[in-house]
Coordinates of C-alpha atoms in Angstrom, one line a residue:
M116 CA 15.1 -46.2 13.9
A117 CA 16.9 -43.5 12.1
G118 CA 14.9 -44.2 9.1
A119 CA 11.6 -44.0 11.3
E120 CA 12.7 -40.7 12.8
S121 CA 13.5 -39.3 9.4
V122 CA 10.1 -40.4 8.0
G123 CA 8.4 -38.9 11.2
G124 CA 10.4 -35.6 10.8
N125 CA 9.4 -35.4 7.1
A126 CA 5.7 -36.0 7.9
A127 CA 5.9 -33.5 10.6
T128 CA 7.4 -31.0 8.2
E129 CA 4.7 -31.7 5.7
Q130 CA 1.9 -31.3 8.3
R131 CA 3.5 -28.0 9.4
D132 CA 3.7 -26.7 5.7
S133 CA 0.0 -28.0 5.3
W134 CA -1.0 -26.3 8.3
V135 CA 0.5 -22.8 7.2
T136 CA -1.0 -23.3 3.7
G137 CA -4.5 -23.8 5.4
T138 CA -3.9 -20.8 7.6
L139 CA -3.1 -18.8 4.5
A140 CA -6.1 -19.9 2.8
V141 CA -8.3 -19.0 5.9
F142 CA -6.5 -15.7 6.2
C143 CA -7.0 -14.6 2.5
L144 CA -10.6 -15.7 2.7
A145 CA -11.3 -13.7 6.0
S146 CA -9.5 -10.7 4.5
T147 CA -11.7 -11.0 1.2
V148 CA -14.8 -11.0 3.5
V149 CA -13.7 -8.0 5.5
T150 CA -12.8 -6.1 2.3
V151 CA -16.4 -6.8 0.7
V152 CA -18.4 -6.0 3.9
A153 CA -16.3 -2.8 4.5
G154 CA -17.0 -1.8 0.8
L155 CA -20.6 -2.4 1.1
I156 CA -20.7 -0.3 4.0
Q157 CA -18.9 2.4 2.3
V158 CA -21.1 2.4 -0.7
S159 CA -24.2 2.8 1.6
F160 CA -23.3 6.2 2.6
G161 CA -23.3 9.7 0.8
E162 CA -25.3 12.7 -0.1
Y163 CA -27.6 10.8 -2.1
S164 CA -30.1 9.0 0.1
M165 CA -30.3 5.4 -0.3
T166 CA -31.1 2.4 1.9
F167 CA -28.5 -0.4 2.5
L168 CA -30.7 -2.6 0.3
Q169 CA -30.9 -0.3 -2.6
A170 CA -27.1 0.3 -2.5
W171 CA -26.4 -3.5 -2.4
K172 CA -28.8 -4.2 -5.2
A173 CA -27.0 -1.6 -7.4
V174 CA -23.5 -2.9 -6.5
F175 CA -24.7 -6.5 -7.7
N176 CA -26.8 -5.2 -10.7
P177 CA -26.2 -7.8 -13.4
A178 CA -27.3 -5.0 -16.0
V179 CA -23.9 -3.3 -14.9
I180 CA -21.7 -6.1 -13.9
F181 CA -22.1 -8.1 -17.1
D182 CA -22.2 -5.1 -19.5
L183 CA -18.8 -4.9 -21.3
N184 CA -19.7 -1.4 -22.4
A185 CA -19.9 -0.3 -18.9
W186 CA -16.6 -1.6 -18.0
V187 CA -15.0 0.0 -20.9
S188 CA -16.5 3.1 -19.7
F189 CA -15.1 2.7 -16.2
L190 CA -11.6 1.6 -17.2
F191 CA -11.0 3.9 -20.3
G192 CA -13.0 6.8 -19.7
T193 CA -15.3 6.5 -22.7
E194 CA -19.0 7.5 -22.7
R195 CA -21.1 6.0 -20.2
P196 CA -24.1 3.8 -21.1
E197 CA -27.4 4.5 -19.7
M198 CA -27.9 3.3 -16.0
S199 CA -30.4 3.7 -13.1
T200 CA -30.0 6.6 -10.8
D201 CA -28.9 4.1 -8.1
S202 CA -26.3 2.5 -10.3
I203 CA -24.9 5.8 -11.5
V204 CA -24.4 6.9 -7.9
V205 CA -22.9 3.8 -6.6
W206 CA -20.8 2.6 -9.7
N207 CA -19.4 6.3 -10.8
L208 CA -19.2 7.8 -7.3
R209 CA -19.0 5.5 -4.5
L210 CA -17.3 2.1 -5.7
P211 CA -14.3 3.8 -7.3
R212 CA -13.3 4.8 -3.9
V213 CA -13.4 1.3 -2.6
F214 CA -11.4 0.1 -5.6
V215 CA -8.7 2.9 -4.9
G216 CA -8.6 1.8 -1.3
I217 CA -8.0 -1.9 -2.4
I218 CA -5.2 -0.8 -4.7
T219 CA -3.6 1.4 -2.2
G220 CA -3.8 -1.1 0.7
A221 CA -2.4 -3.8 -1.6
T222 CA 0.5 -1.8 -2.9
L223 CA 1.5 -0.2 0.3
A224 CA 1.6 -3.6 2.1
V225 CA 3.6 -5.2 -0.6
S226 CA 6.1 -2.2 -0.6
G227 CA 6.4 -2.3 3.2
A228 CA 7.2 -6.1 3.2
I229 CA 9.9 -5.8 0.4
F230 CA 11.6 -3.0 2.3
Q231 CA 11.5 -5.0 5.4
A232 CA 13.3 -7.8 3.5
V233 CA 15.9 -5.9 1.5
T234 CA 16.9 -3.9 4.6
R235 CA 16.6 -6.8 7.0
N236 CA 14.9 -4.3 9.2
E237 CA 11.4 -5.0 10.7
L238 CA 11.1 -1.3 11.4
A239 CA 11.4 -0.4 7.5
S240 CA 8.5 1.0 5.4
P241 CA 8.0 3.5 2.6
F242 CA 7.2 6.0 5.3
I243 CA 10.1 5.5 7.7
L244 CA 12.6 5.2 4.9
G245 CA 11.6 8.6 3.4
V246 CA 10.1 7.1 0.4
S247 CA 6.8 8.5 1.0
S248 CA 8.0 12.0 1.6
G249 CA 10.1 12.0 -1.6
A250 CA 7.2 10.9 -3.7
G251 CA 4.8 13.1 -1.9
F252 CA 7.0 16.1 -2.7
A253 CA 7.3 15.2 -6.4
V254 CA 3.5 14.6 -6.6
L255 CA 2.8 17.8 -4.6
A256 CA 5.0 19.9 -6.9
T257 CA 3.0 18.4 -9.9
L258 CA -0.3 19.4 -8.5
V259 CA 0.8 22.9 -7.5
V260 CA 3.3 23.9 -10.1
F261 CA 3.0 21.6 -13.1
S262 CA -0.6 20.5 -13.0
G263 CA -0.4 19.6 -16.8
L264 CA 1.6 16.7 -15.9
A265 CA -1.1 14.9 -13.7
P266 CA -1.5 11.8 -16.0
F267 CA 2.0 10.8 -15.1
L268 CA 1.6 11.2 -11.4
P269 CA 2.9 7.3 -10.8
L270 CA 5.9 7.9 -12.8
I271 CA 6.9 11.2 -11.2
A272 CA 6.0 9.9 -7.7
A273 CA 8.3 6.8 -8.5
L274 CA 11.2 9.3 -9.5
G275 CA 10.7 11.2 -6.3
G276 CA 10.6 8.0 -3.9
T277 CA 13.8 6.7 -6.0
L278 CA 15.4 10.0 -5.2
A279 CA 14.7 9.9 -1.6
F280 CA 15.5 6.4 -1.0
G281 CA 19.0 6.9 -2.9
V282 CA 19.6 9.8 -0.7
V283 CA 18.6 7.4 2.5
Y284 CA 21.0 4.8 1.3
A285 CA 23.9 7.3 0.7
I286 CA 23.5 8.7 4.1
A287 CA 23.5 5.3 5.8
W288 CA 26.4 3.8 3.9
K289 CA 29.4 3.3 5.7
G290 CA 31.1 0.4 4.2
G291 CA 27.7 -1.1 4.5
T292 CA 24.5 -0.1 6.1
S293 CA 22.8 -1.0 9.5
P294 CA 19.2 -1.1 10.4
V295 CA 19.6 1.9 12.9
R296 CA 21.5 4.0 10.3
L297 CA 18.7 3.3 7.6
V298 CA 16.0 4.4 10.0
L299 CA 17.9 7.5 11.3
A300 CA 18.6 8.6 7.7
G301 CA 14.9 7.9 6.6
V302 CA 13.9 10.1 9.5
I303 CA 16.4 12.9 8.3
V304 CA 15.3 12.5 4.8
N305 CA 11.6 12.6 5.9
M306 CA 12.1 15.9 7.7
V307 CA 13.8 17.6 4.7
F308 CA 11.1 16.4 2.1
Q309 CA 8.2 17.6 4.5
S310 CA 9.7 20.9 4.7
L311 CA 9.9 21.1 1.0
Q312 CA 6.3 20.0 0.7
Q313 CA 5.3 22.9 3.1
G314 CA 7.4 25.4 1.1
L315 CA 5.5 24.5 -2.0
F316 CA 2.3 25.9 -0.5
F317 CA 3.5 29.7 -1.1
F318 CA 3.6 28.9 -4.9
A319 CA -0.1 27.8 -4.9
D320 CA -2.4 30.6 -6.0
D321 CA -5.7 28.7 -6.0
L322 CA -7.5 27.9 -2.7
G323 CA -8.9 24.8 -4.1
V324 CA -5.5 23.4 -5.0
V325 CA -4.2 24.2 -1.5
Q326 CA -7.2 22.4 0.1
T327 CA -6.7 19.5 -2.2
A328 CA -2.9 19.3 -1.4
I329 CA -3.5 19.4 2.5
A330 CA -6.0 16.4 2.2
W331 CA -3.5 14.8 0.1
I332 CA -0.4 15.2 2.4
T333 CA -2.4 13.6 5.1
G334 CA -3.7 10.7 3.0
S335 CA -7.2 10.7 1.9
L336 CA -9.5 8.6 -0.3
T337 CA -12.3 11.6 -0.5
G338 CA -13.3 12.3 -3.9
T339 CA -11.4 9.5 -5.9
G340 CA -12.9 8.2 -8.8
W341 CA -12.4 6.0 -11.9
E342 CA -9.6 8.4 -13.2
E343 CA -7.6 7.5 -10.1
V344 CA -8.2 3.7 -10.7
R345 CA -7.2 4.1 -14.3
I346 CA -4.0 5.9 -13.1
A347 CA -3.0 3.3 -10.8
I348 CA -4.2 -0.2 -11.9
L349 CA -1.6 -1.0 -14.4
P350 CA 1.6 0.0 -12.5
A351 CA 0.0 -1.6 -9.4
L352 CA -0.6 -4.9 -11.2
I353 CA 3.0 -4.9 -12.5
S354 CA 4.6 -4.1 -9.2
I355 CA 2.5 -6.5 -7.3
G356 CA 3.4 -9.2 -9.8
I357 CA 7.0 -8.6 -9.8
A358 CA 6.9 -8.6 -5.9
L359 CA 5.2 -12.2 -5.9
A360 CA 7.5 -13.6 -8.3
G361 CA 10.4 -12.2 -6.3
A362 CA 9.3 -13.8 -2.9
R363 CA 12.0 -16.5 -3.1
Q364 CA 14.8 -13.9 -3.6
L365 CA 13.3 -12.1 -0.5
N366 CA 13.7 -15.3 1.5
V367 CA 17.1 -15.7 0.4
L368 CA 18.1 -12.0 1.4
M369 CA 16.5 -12.6 4.8
L370 CA 19.4 -15.1 5.4
G371 CA 22.1 -12.6 5.1
E372 CA 24.4 -11.1 2.5
N373 CA 27.2 -13.8 3.1
T374 CA 24.5 -16.7 3.0
A375 CA 22.9 -15.1 -0.3
R376 CA 26.2 -14.7 -1.9
S377 CA 27.2 -18.3 -1.3
L378 CA 24.0 -19.4 -3.0
G379 CA 25.1 -17.4 -6.0
M380 CA 22.9 -14.3 -5.6
R381 CA 24.0 -11.1 -6.8
V382 CA 22.9 -9.4 -3.6
E383 CA 23.2 -5.6 -4.5
R384 CA 21.7 -6.1 -7.9
V385 CA 18.7 -8.0 -6.6
R386 CA 18.4 -5.6 -3.7
F387 CA 18.2 -2.5 -5.7
F388 CA 15.9 -4.0 -8.3
L389 CA 13.4 -5.1 -5.5
S390 CA 13.7 -1.8 -3.9
G391 CA 12.9 -0.4 -7.1
V392 CA 9.6 -2.5 -7.2
A393 CA 8.9 -1.5 -3.7
I394 CA 9.3 2.2 -4.6
L395 CA 6.9 1.8 -7.8
A396 CA 4.4 0.0 -5.4
A397 CA 4.6 2.9 -2.8
S398 CA 4.5 5.5 -5.5
V399 CA 1.2 4.1 -7.0
A400 CA -0.5 4.4 -3.7
I401 CA 0.8 7.8 -3.0
A402 CA 0.0 9.0 -6.6
V403 CA -3.8 8.5 -6.0
A404 CA -4.3 8.4 -2.1
G405 CA -1.5 10.7 -0.8
V406 CA 0.7 9.9 2.1
V407 CA -0.9 7.3 4.1
S408 CA 1.4 6.9 7.0
F409 CA 2.8 3.9 8.7
F410 CA 0.4 1.5 6.6
G411 CA 3.4 -0.2 4.9
L412 CA 5.1 -0.9 8.4
V413 CA 1.9 -2.4 10.3
V414 CA 0.3 -4.7 7.7
P415 CA 3.4 -6.9 7.1
H416 CA 3.7 -7.5 10.6
I417 CA 0.1 -8.5 11.1
V418 CA 0.6 -10.9 8.1
R419 CA 3.8 -12.2 9.3
N420 CA 2.5 -12.9 12.8
T421 CA -0.4 -14.8 11.3
V422 CA 1.0 -17.0 8.3
G423 CA 4.7 -17.0 9.2
G424 CA 7.7 -15.4 7.8
D425 CA 8.0 -17.1 4.5
Y426 CA 7.8 -14.5 1.9
R427 CA 5.8 -16.8 -0.7
R428 CA 3.1 -16.6 1.9
L429 CA 3.8 -13.3 3.3
M430 CA 3.5 -11.5 0.0
V431 CA 0.2 -13.2 -0.9
G432 CA -1.2 -12.5 2.5
C433 CA -0.3 -8.7 2.2
V434 CA -2.2 -8.6 -1.1
F435 CA -5.3 -9.5 0.8
A436 CA -4.7 -7.9 4.2
G437 CA -3.7 -4.6 2.8
P438 CA -7.1 -4.0 1.1
A439 CA -9.2 -5.2 4.0
L440 CA -7.4 -3.0 6.5
M441 CA -7.3 0.1 4.1
V442 CA -11.0 0.0 3.2
T443 CA -12.1 -0.7 6.8
A444 CA -9.9 2.3 8.0
D445 CA -11.6 4.5 5.3
V446 CA -15.0 3.4 6.7
G447 CA -13.9 4.4 10.0
A448 CA -12.5 7.7 8.7
R449 CA -15.6 8.6 7.1
L450 CA -18.1 7.5 9.9
A451 CA -16.1 8.3 13.0
M452 CA -17.2 12.0 13.0
G453 CA -20.6 11.9 11.5
G454 CA -20.9 14.2 8.6
T455 CA -17.3 15.2 8.8
Q456 CA -14.9 13.0 6.6
M457 CA -11.5 12.4 8.5
P458 CA -8.4 11.8 6.3
V459 CA -7.8 8.0 6.3
G460 CA -4.2 8.7 6.9
V461 CA -5.1 10.3 10.2
V462 CA -6.6 6.7 11.2
T463 CA -3.6 4.8 9.7
G464 CA -1.3 7.3 11.8
L465 CA -3.0 6.9 15.0
I466 CA -2.7 3.1 14.9
G467 CA 0.7 2.9 13.2
G468 CA 2.6 5.5 15.6
P469 CA 1.9 3.6 18.7
Y470 CA 2.6 0.3 16.9
F471 CA 5.9 1.7 15.8
L472 CA 6.9 2.5 19.4
Y473 CA 5.7 -1.1 20.3
L474 CA 8.1 -2.6 17.8
M475 CA 11.0 -0.4 18.9
R476 CA 10.4 -1.4 22.6
K477 CA 10.2 -5.1 21.5
Q478 CA 13.5 -5.2 20.0
Q479 CA 16.3 -6.9 22.1
S480 CA 19.0 -4.8 20.3
M481 CA 18.6 -2.0 18.1
G482 CA 22.1 -2.7 16.5
E483 CA 25.2 -0.5 16.1
L484 CA 25.4 2.7 14.3

């Protein structure tokens, strides 16, 4: 009987694992469909008048898709090959915005998921922990004061985010950290760096730079192009690749420090390394799209509620769900007010703020200070 029960238990476990894997596959497929549909809607609108059919034909134009010279031009900034007017508008002006949205959504979602694991705090995200504001201050300082360093924005943003997270950890440390202290320290650091951001405006002489900086602080994909894709794609691939490879370590960290140490993990070393990966991922998004608030908080929870808490599945889900929600939010931001384009960060903030309050209310206990 015991053997039969064991076999039955193993079968139930295999069925459960198979069901979760099937759910993940369906979730990723659905997210991909949402991303494609939202992207097609996005490229169909603009100052250049074009029907849906014309725009979609330009997107799937085989003369562009299968032209190696065109891709070399897009990814390396070389001379552009000859294209039709529709293809030029779609491939050079509209599709890059979708690609930046995909990169931004994936990196912010992955970053938020990592932070929630390394801090064992489901309220953690780059925005809540002050990383976004620290990286934002570094990027804004580059745009306003050191504009010649613009090609190094991801690295500069990563340095600013690292500094902010280091300050948060130092404030929260008291023989260890707690979820509440990390959140409170993040709020404090957020306020300080946001004040510094506002102070930088006094050093800007060019009105165009000020307008760009304001749009960037609120998080916006307006005006993004292949240059932003070229800046972000390599560090994004690196950070996402490492995050996927580190999913097992994140699962162990979620078991608690004592358990992780008993399993042979060097907890602090792994925690700070993966925090660095999360900072790089968030910094990539901030460098090209600005401070998109609450996105890294909301997406991991949506994925976790759908595919479960195993980080091997959670990270994959975030890579697909992040782009779907970001591109969809950008479409909403662009079309909600007719001819006026709202920053995408406003949309994510309006959704993420109430969701953050919901998570706080949902907590049975917020822990000790």
